[in-house]
Tab-separated table of C-alpha atoms and ligand atoms in Angstrom:
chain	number	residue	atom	x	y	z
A	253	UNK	CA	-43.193	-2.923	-33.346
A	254	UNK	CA	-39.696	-2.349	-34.994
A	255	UNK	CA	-38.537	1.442	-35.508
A	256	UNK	CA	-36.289	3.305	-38.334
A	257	UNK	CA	-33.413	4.496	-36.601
A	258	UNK	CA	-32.040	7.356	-38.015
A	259	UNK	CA	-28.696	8.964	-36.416
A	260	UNK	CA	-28.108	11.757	-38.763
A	261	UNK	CA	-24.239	13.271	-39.972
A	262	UNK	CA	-23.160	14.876	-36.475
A	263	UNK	CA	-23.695	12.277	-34.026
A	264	UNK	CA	-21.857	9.437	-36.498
A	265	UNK	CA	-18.936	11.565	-37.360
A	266	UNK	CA	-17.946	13.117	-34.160
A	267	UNK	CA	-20.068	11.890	-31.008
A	268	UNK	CA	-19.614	7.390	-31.218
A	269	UNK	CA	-20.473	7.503	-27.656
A	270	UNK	CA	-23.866	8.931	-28.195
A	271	UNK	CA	-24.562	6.583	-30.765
A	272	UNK	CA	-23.433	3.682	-28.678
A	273	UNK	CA	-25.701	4.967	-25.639
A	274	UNK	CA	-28.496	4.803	-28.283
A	275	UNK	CA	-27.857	1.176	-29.255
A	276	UNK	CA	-27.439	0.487	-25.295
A	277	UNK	CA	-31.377	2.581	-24.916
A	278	UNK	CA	-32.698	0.551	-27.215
A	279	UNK	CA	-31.022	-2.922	-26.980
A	280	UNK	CA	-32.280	-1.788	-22.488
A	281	UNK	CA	-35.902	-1.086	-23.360
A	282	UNK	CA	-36.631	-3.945	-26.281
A	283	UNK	CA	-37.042	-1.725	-29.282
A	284	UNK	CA	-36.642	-3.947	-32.537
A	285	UNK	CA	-34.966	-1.144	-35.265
A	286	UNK	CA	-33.927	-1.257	-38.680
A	287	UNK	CA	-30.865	1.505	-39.768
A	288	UNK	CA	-31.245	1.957	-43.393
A	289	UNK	CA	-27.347	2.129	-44.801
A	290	UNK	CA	-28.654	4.083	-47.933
A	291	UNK	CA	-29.982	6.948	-46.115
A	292	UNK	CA	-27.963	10.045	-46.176
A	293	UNK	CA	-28.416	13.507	-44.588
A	294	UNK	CA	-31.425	15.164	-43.824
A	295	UNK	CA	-29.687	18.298	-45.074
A	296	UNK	CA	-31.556	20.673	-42.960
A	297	UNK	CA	-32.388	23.975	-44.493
A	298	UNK	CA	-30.590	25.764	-41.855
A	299	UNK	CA	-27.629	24.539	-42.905
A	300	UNK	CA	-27.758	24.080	-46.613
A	301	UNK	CA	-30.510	26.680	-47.795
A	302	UNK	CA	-29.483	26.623	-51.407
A	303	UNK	CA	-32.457	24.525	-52.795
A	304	UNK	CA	-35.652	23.711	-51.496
A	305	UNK	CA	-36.108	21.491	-54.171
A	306	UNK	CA	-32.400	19.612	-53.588
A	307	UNK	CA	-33.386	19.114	-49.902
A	308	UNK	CA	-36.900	17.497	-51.040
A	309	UNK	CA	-35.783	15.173	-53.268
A	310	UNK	CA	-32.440	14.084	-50.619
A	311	UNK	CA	-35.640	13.299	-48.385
A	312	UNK	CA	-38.197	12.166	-50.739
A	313	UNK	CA	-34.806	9.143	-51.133
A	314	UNK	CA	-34.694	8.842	-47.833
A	315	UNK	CA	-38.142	8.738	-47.147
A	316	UNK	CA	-38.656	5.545	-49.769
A	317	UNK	CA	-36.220	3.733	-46.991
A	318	UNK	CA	-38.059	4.304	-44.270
A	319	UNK	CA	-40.669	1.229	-43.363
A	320	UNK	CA	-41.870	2.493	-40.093
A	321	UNK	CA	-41.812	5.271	-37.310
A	322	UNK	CA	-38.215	6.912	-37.687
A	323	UNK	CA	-36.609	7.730	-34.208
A	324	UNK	CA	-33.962	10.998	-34.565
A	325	UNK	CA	-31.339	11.283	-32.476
A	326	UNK	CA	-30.604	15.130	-33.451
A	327	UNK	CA	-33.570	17.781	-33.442
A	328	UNK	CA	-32.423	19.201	-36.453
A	329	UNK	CA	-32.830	15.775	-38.349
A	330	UNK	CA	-36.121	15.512	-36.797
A	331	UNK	CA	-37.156	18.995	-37.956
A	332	UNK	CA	-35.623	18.542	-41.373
A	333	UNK	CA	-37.419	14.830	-42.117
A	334	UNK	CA	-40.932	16.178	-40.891
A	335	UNK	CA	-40.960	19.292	-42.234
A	336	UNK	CA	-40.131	17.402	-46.083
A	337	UNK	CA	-42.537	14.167	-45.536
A	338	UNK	CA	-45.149	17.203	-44.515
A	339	UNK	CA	-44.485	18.784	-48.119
A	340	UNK	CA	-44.014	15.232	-49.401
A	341	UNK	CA	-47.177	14.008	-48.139
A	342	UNK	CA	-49.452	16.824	-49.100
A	343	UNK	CA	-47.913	16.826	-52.750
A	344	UNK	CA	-48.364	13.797	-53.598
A	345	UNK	CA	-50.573	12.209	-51.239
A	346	UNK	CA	-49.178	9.249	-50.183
A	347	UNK	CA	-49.319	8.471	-46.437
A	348	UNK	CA	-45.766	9.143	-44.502
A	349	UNK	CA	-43.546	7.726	-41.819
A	350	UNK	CA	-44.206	9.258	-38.562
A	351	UNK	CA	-40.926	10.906	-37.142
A	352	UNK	CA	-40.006	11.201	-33.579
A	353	UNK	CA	-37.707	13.111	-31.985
A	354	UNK	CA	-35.312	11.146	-29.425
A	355	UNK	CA	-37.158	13.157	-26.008
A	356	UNK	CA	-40.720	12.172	-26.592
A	357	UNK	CA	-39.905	8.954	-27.574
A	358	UNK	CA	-38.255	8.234	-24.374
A	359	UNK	CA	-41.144	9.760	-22.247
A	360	UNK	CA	-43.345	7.595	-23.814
A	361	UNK	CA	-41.364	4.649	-23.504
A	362	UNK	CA	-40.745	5.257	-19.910
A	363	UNK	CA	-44.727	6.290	-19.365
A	364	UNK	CA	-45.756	2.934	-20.871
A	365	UNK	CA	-43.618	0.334	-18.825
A	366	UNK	CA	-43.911	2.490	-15.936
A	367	UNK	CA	-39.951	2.798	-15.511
A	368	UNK	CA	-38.462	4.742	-12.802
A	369	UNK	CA	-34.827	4.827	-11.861
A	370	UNK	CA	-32.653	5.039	-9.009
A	371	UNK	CA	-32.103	8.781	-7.489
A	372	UNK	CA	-28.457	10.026	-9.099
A	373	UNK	CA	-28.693	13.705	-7.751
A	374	UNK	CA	-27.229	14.864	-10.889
A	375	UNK	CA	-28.422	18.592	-11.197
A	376	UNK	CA	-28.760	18.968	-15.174
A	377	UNK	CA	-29.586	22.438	-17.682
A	378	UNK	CA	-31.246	21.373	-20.346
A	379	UNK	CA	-30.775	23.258	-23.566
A	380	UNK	CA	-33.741	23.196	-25.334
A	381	UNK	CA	-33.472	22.874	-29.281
A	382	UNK	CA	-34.924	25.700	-31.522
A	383	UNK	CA	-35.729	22.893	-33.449
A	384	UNK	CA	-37.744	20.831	-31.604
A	385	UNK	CA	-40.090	23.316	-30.584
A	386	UNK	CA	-40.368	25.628	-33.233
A	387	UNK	CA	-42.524	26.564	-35.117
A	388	UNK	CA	-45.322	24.847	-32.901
A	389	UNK	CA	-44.577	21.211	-33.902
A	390	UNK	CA	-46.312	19.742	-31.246
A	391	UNK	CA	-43.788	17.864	-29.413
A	392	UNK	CA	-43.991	20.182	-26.553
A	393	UNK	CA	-45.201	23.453	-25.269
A	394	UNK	CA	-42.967	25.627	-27.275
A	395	UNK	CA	-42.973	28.439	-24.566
A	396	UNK	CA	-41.930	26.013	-20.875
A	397	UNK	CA	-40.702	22.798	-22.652
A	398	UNK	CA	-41.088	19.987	-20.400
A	399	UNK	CA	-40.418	17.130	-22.397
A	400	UNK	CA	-37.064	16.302	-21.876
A	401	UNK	CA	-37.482	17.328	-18.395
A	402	UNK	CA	-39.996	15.035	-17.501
A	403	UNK	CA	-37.531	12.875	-19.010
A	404	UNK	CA	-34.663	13.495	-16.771
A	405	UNK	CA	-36.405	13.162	-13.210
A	406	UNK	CA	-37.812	9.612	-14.331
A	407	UNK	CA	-34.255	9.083	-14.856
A	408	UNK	CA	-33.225	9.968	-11.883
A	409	UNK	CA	-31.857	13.234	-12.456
A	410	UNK	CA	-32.685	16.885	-11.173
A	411	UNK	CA	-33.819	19.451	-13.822
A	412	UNK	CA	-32.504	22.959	-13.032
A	413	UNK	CA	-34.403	26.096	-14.672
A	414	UNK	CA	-32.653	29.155	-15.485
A	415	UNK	CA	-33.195	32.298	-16.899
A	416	UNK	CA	-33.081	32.572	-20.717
A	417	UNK	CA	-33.433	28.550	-21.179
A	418	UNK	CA	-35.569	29.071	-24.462
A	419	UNK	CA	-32.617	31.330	-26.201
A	420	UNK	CA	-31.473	29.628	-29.500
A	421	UNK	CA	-27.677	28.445	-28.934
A	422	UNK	CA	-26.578	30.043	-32.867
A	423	UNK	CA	-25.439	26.432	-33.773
A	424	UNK	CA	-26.543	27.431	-37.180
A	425	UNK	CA	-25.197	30.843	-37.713
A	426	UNK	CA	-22.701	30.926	-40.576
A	427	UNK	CA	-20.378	33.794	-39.407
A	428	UNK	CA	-17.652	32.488	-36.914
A	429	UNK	CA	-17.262	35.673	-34.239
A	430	UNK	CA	-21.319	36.073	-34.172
A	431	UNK	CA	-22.124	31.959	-33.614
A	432	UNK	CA	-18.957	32.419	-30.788
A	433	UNK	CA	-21.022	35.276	-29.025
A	434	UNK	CA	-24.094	33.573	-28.846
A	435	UNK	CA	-22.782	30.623	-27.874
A	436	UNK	CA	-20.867	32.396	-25.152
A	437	UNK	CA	-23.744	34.127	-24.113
A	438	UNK	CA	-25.851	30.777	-23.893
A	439	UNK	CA	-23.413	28.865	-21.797
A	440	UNK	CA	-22.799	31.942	-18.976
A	441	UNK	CA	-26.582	31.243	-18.894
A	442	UNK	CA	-26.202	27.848	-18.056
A	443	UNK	CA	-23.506	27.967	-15.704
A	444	UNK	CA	-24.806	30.085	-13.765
A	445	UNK	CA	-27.647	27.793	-13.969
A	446	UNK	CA	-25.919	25.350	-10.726
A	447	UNK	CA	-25.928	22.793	-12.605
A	448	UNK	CA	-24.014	20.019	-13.045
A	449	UNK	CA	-24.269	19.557	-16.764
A	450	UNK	CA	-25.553	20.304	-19.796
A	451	UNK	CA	-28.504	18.503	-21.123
A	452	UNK	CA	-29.564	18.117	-24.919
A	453	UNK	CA	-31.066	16.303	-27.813
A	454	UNK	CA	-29.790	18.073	-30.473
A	455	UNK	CA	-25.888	17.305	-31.873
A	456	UNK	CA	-25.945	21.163	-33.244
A	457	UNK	CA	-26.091	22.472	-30.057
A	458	UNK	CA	-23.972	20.141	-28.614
A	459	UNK	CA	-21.040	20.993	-30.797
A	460	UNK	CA	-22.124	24.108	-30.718
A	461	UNK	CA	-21.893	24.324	-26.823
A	462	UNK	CA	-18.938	21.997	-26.128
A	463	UNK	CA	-16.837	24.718	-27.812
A	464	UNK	CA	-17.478	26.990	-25.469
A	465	UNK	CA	-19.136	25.292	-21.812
A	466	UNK	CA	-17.067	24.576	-18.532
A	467	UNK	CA	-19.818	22.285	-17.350
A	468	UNK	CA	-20.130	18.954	-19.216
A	469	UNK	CA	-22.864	18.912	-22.184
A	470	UNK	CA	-24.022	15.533	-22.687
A	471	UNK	CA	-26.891	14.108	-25.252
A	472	UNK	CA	-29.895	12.675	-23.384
A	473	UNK	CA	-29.083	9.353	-24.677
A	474	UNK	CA	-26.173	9.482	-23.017
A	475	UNK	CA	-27.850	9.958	-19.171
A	476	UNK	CA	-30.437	7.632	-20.344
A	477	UNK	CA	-28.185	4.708	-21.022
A	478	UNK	CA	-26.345	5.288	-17.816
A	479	UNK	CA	-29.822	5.084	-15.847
A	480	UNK	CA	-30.146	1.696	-17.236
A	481	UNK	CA	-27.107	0.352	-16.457
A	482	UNK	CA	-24.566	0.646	-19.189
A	483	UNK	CA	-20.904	0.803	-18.872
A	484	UNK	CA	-20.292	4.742	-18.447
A	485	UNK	CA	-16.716	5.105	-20.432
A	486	UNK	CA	-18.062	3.373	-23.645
A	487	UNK	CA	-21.227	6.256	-23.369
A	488	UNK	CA	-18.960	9.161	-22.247
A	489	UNK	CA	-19.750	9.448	-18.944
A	490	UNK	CA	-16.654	10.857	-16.848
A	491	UNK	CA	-15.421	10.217	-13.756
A	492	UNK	CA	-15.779	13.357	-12.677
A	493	UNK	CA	-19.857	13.577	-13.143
A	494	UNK	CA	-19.897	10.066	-11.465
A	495	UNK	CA	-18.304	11.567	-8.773
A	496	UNK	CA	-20.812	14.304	-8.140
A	497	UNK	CA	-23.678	11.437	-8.491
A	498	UNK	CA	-25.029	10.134	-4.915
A	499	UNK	CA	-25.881	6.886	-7.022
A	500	UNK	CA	-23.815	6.798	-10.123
B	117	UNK	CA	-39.248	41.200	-55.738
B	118	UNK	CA	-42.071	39.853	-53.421
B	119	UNK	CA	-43.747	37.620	-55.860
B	120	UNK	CA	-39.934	36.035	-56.686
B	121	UNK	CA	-39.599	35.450	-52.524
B	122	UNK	CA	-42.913	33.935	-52.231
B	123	UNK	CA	-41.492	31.240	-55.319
B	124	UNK	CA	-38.848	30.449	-52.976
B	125	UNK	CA	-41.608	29.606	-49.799
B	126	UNK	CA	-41.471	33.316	-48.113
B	127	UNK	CA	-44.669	33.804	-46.122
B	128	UNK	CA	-47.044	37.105	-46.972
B	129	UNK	CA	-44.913	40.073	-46.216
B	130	UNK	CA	-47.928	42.221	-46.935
B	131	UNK	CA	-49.406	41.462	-43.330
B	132	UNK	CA	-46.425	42.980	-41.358
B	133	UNK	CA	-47.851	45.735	-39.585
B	134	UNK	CA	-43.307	45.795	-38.374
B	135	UNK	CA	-44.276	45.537	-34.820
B	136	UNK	CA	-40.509	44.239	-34.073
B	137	UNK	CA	-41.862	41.057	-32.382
B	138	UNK	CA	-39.718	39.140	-34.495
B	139	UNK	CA	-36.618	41.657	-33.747
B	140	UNK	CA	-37.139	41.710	-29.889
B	141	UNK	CA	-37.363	37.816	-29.859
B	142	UNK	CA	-34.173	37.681	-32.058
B	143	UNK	CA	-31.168	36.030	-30.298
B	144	UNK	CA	-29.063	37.358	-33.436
B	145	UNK	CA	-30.126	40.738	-32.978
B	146	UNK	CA	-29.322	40.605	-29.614
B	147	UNK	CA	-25.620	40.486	-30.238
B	148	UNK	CA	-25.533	42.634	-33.299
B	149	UNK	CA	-28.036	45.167	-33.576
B	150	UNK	CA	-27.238	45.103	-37.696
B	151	UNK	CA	-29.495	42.567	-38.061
B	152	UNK	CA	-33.223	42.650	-37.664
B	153	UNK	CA	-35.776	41.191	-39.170
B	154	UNK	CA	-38.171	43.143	-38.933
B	155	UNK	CA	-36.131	45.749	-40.711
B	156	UNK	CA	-35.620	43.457	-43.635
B	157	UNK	CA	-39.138	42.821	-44.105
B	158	UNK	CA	-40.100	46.406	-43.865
B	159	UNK	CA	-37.127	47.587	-46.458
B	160	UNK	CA	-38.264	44.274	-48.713
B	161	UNK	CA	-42.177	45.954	-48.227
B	162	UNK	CA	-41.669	49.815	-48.629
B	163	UNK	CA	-38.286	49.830	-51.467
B	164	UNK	CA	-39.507	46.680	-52.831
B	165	UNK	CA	-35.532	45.701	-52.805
B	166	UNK	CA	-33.062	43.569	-51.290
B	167	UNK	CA	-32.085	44.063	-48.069
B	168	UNK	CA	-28.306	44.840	-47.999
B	169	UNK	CA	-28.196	42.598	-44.561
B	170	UNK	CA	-26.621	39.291	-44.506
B	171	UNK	CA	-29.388	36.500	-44.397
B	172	UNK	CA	-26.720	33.954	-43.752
B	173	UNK	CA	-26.399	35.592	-39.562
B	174	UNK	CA	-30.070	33.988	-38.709
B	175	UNK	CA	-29.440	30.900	-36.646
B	176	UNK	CA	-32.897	29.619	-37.985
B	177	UNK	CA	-34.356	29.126	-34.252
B	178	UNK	CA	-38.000	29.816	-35.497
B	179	UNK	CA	-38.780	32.099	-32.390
B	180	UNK	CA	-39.730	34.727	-34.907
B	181	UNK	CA	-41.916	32.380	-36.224
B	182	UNK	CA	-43.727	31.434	-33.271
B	183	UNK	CA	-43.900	35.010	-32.245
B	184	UNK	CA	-45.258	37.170	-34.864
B	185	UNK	CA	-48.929	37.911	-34.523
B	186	UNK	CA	-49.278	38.577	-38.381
B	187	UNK	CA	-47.926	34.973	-39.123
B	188	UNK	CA	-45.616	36.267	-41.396
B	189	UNK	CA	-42.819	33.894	-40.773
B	190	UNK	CA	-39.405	35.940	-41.016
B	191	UNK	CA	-37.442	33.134	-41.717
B	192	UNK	CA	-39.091	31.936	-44.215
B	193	UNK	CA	-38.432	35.188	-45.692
B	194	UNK	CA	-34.707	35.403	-45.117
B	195	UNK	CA	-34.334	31.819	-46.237
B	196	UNK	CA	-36.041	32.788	-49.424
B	197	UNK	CA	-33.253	35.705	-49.713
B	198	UNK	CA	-30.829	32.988	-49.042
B	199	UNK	CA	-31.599	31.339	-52.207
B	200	UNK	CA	-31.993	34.704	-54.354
B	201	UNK	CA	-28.864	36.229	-53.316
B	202	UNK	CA	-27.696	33.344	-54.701
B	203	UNK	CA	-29.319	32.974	-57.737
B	204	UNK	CA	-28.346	36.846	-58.314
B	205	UNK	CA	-24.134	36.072	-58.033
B	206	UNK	CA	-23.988	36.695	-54.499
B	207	UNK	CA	-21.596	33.698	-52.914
B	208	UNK	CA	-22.938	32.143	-49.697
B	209	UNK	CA	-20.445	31.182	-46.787
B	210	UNK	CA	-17.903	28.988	-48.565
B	211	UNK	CA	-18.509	26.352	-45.607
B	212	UNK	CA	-21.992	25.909	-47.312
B	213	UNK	CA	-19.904	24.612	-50.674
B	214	UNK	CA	-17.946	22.393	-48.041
B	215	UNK	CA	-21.286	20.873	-46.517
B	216	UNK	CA	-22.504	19.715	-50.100
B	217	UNK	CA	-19.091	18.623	-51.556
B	218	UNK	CA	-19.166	16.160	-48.087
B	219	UNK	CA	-22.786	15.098	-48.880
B	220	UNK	CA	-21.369	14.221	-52.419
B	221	UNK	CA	-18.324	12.252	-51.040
B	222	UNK	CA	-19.933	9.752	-48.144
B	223	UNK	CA	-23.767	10.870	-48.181
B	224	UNK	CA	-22.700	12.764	-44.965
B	225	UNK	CA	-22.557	16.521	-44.371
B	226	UNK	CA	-19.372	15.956	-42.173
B	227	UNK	CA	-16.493	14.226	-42.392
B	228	UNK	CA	-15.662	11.691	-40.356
B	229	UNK	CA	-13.000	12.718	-37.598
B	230	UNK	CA	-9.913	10.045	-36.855
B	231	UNK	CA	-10.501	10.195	-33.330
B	232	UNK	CA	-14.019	9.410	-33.809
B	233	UNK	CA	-12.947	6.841	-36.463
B	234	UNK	CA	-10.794	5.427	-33.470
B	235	UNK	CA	-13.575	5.380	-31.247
B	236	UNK	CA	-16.273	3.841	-33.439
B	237	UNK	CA	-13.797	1.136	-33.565
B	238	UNK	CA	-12.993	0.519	-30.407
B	239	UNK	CA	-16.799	0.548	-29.191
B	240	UNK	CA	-17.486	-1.966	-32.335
B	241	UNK	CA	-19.799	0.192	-33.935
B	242	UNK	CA	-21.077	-0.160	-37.562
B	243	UNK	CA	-19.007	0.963	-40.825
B	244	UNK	CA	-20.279	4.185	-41.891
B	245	UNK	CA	-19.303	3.784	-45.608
B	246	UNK	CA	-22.901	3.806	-47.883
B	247	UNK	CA	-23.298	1.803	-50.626
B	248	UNK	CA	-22.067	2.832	-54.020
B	249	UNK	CA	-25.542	2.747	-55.628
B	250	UNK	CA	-26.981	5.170	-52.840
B	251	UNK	CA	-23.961	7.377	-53.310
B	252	UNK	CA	-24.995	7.854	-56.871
B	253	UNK	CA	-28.591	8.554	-56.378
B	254	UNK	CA	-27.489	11.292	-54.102
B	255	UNK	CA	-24.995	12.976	-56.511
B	256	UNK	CA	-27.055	12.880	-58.953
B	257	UNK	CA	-29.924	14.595	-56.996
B	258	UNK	CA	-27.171	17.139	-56.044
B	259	UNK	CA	-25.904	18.035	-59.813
B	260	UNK	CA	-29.044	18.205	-61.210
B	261	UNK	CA	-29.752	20.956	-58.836
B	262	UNK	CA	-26.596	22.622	-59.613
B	263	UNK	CA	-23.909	21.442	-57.240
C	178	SF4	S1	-43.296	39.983	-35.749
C	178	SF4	FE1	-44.326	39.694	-37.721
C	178	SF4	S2	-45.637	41.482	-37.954
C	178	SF4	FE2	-44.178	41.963	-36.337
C	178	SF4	S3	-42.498	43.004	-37.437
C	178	SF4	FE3	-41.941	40.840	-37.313
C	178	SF4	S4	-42.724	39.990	-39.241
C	178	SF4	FE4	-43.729	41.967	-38.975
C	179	SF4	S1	-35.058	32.539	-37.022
C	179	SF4	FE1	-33.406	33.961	-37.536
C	179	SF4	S2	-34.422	35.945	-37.712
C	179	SF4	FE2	-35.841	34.603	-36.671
C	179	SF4	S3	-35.456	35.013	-34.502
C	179	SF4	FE3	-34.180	33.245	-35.075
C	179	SF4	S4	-32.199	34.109	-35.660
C	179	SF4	FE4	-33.676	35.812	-35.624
């Protein structure tokens, strides 16, 4: 069954070797995809907040593009597309494209062939987006994620808990020293985490982190590709993380 | 004042009983005390008013959401002051302005970056330009709602 990919603003404009990692997921695994051209961005509330009714219509567009299940790449496009078909689909009941995030859609892909890979040792934090959890969209438990967990150690990876792994990462927040602070705050949290890297599946937080991490943050897409055998420069991968891998 | 949030999708207000779930569970809060939603819903409740704090601060993580017992959903409410404040003359972070004048140039909320330019290239991925007749649809949606 062919898919809608959509990649959203962030990942396109400033993070090529997540979207080439995605292409080298699904080229790996057999999905079929269409990427409409015409769509444009989700423009999540979050960010734009000016008009409900501007964001609606942007989606109700995009929506009319969309032929099947649309896979997001970014959390915040997956919160931003379901929460509008939801209004869409309830206003003017019509039936709507499922949406699913980039996490789930991997564990299920990776529950239904039955794919396991190769122990890499790599000890990842995984930053949980706000946005995929909240409120209750029924991805995952909203209070101990697992998702993208469960994800990582079919991978091969090690997931690492810490303490304060729900706390938002303030991606979103508009004033400069206050999105700094949390951010700051967030990424102690994960380095003192052991890890090896950062985990996510949201761009926002990667940006948001990146600024501000010593450890590597990488996009899930990016660990999964390398799992299944793509080249590791064209996906981002350093030397340096191969180097900590027992099986890069 | 609550009847003109609720227009703009604020939750009931009226069934805050401002037990500070939503303030404790606030990662905003916890760097700045100054803002705290359950303060603004209060001062929204008892001096039916706007609340001189700066909705723009939430990070929109939904944790008060998911937390409050009453179901109020604070950010519904502090998006809905968002959108009033504006309304009302008071100007939002420019870099809101910035987002939509990008949507109206390439469909995209951000612009593209040279070195990622460089890189799509060199990893042979897809042109990012949209077509010209998608470009206008989206405008359009965009001035019609003021922008
Ligand atoms: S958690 Fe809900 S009920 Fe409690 S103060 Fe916040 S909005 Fe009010
Ligand atoms: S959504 Fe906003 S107000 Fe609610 S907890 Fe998060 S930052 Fe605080």
């Amino acid at each position: 069954m062919s898919m809608t990919l959509y990649l959203g603003c962030l990942i396109r404009t400033l993070y090529p070797e997540v979207e080439k990692a995605v292409y080298e997921v699904l080229g790996r695994i057999g999905v079929v995809f269409e990427e409409p051209k015409g769509a444009s961005c989700c423009a999540p509330l979050g960010l734009f907040s000016l008009s409900k009714n501007a964001w609606l219509r942007l989606n109700e567009r995009n929506m009319r593009l969309f032929q099947s299940t649309v896979l997001t790449v970014c959390d915040d496009c997956f919160a931003s597309l379901s929460d509008a078909f939801k209004i869409l689909s309830e206003k003017n009941n019509v039936r709507v494209p499922e949406v699913k995030p980039f996490g789930k859609f991997m564990l299920e892909k990776l529950e239904e062939k039955g794919l396991r890979f190769s122990f890499k040792g790599l000890r990842c934090a995984v930053q949980h987006s706000c946005h995929l959890l909240r409120p209750a969209r029924n991805v995952d438990n909203a209070e101990n994620p697992m998702v993208v967990k469960n994800v990582l150690e079919k991978l091969g990876y090690i997931p690492v808990s810490y303490v304060s792994e729900l706390d938002c990462c303030g991606g979103l927040v508009f004033e400069e020293k206050m999105r700094d602070a949390i951010a700051r705050r967030k990424a102690e949290a994960l380095e003192k985490s052991g890890a090896d890297c950062v985990v996510t599946t949201c761009s926002h937080c990667m940006r948001q982190l990146k600024s501000v991490s010593r450890l590597p943050v990488l996009h899930l897409a990016q660990l999964s590709a390398l799992s299944m055998g793509a080249n590791p420069e064209e996906i981002g991968i350093s030397e340096i993380l191969l180097r900590r891998m027992v099986n890069p | 004042m609550i009847s003109r949030l609720k227009e703009k999708g604020a939750g009931d207000l009226l069934k805050c009983i401002q037990c500070g779930s939503c303030t404790s569970s606030c990662i905003v809060n916890a760097v700045n005390e100054y803002f705290n939603p359950r303060r603004i819903i209060g001062s929204i409740v008892k001096f039916n008013r706007l609340p001189d704090q700066d909705p723009w601060l939430c990070s929109s993580c939904s944790i008060c959401v998911e937390r409050c017992p009453q179901r109020v959903n604070p950010l519904s409410v502090i998006m809905a002051l968002r959108m009033i404040k504006y309304e009302n003359g008071d100007a939002p972070p420019s870099r809101v302005f910035e987002l939509i004048e990008q949507i109206k140039k390439t469909g995209l909320a951000f612009p593209l970056s040279n070195e990622a330019y460089e890189k799509r290239r060199s990893l042979g991925l897809p042109e990012l330009e949209m077509d010209e007749e998608s470009l206008k649809e989206v405008k359009k949606i965009l001035s019609e709602a003021g922008f």
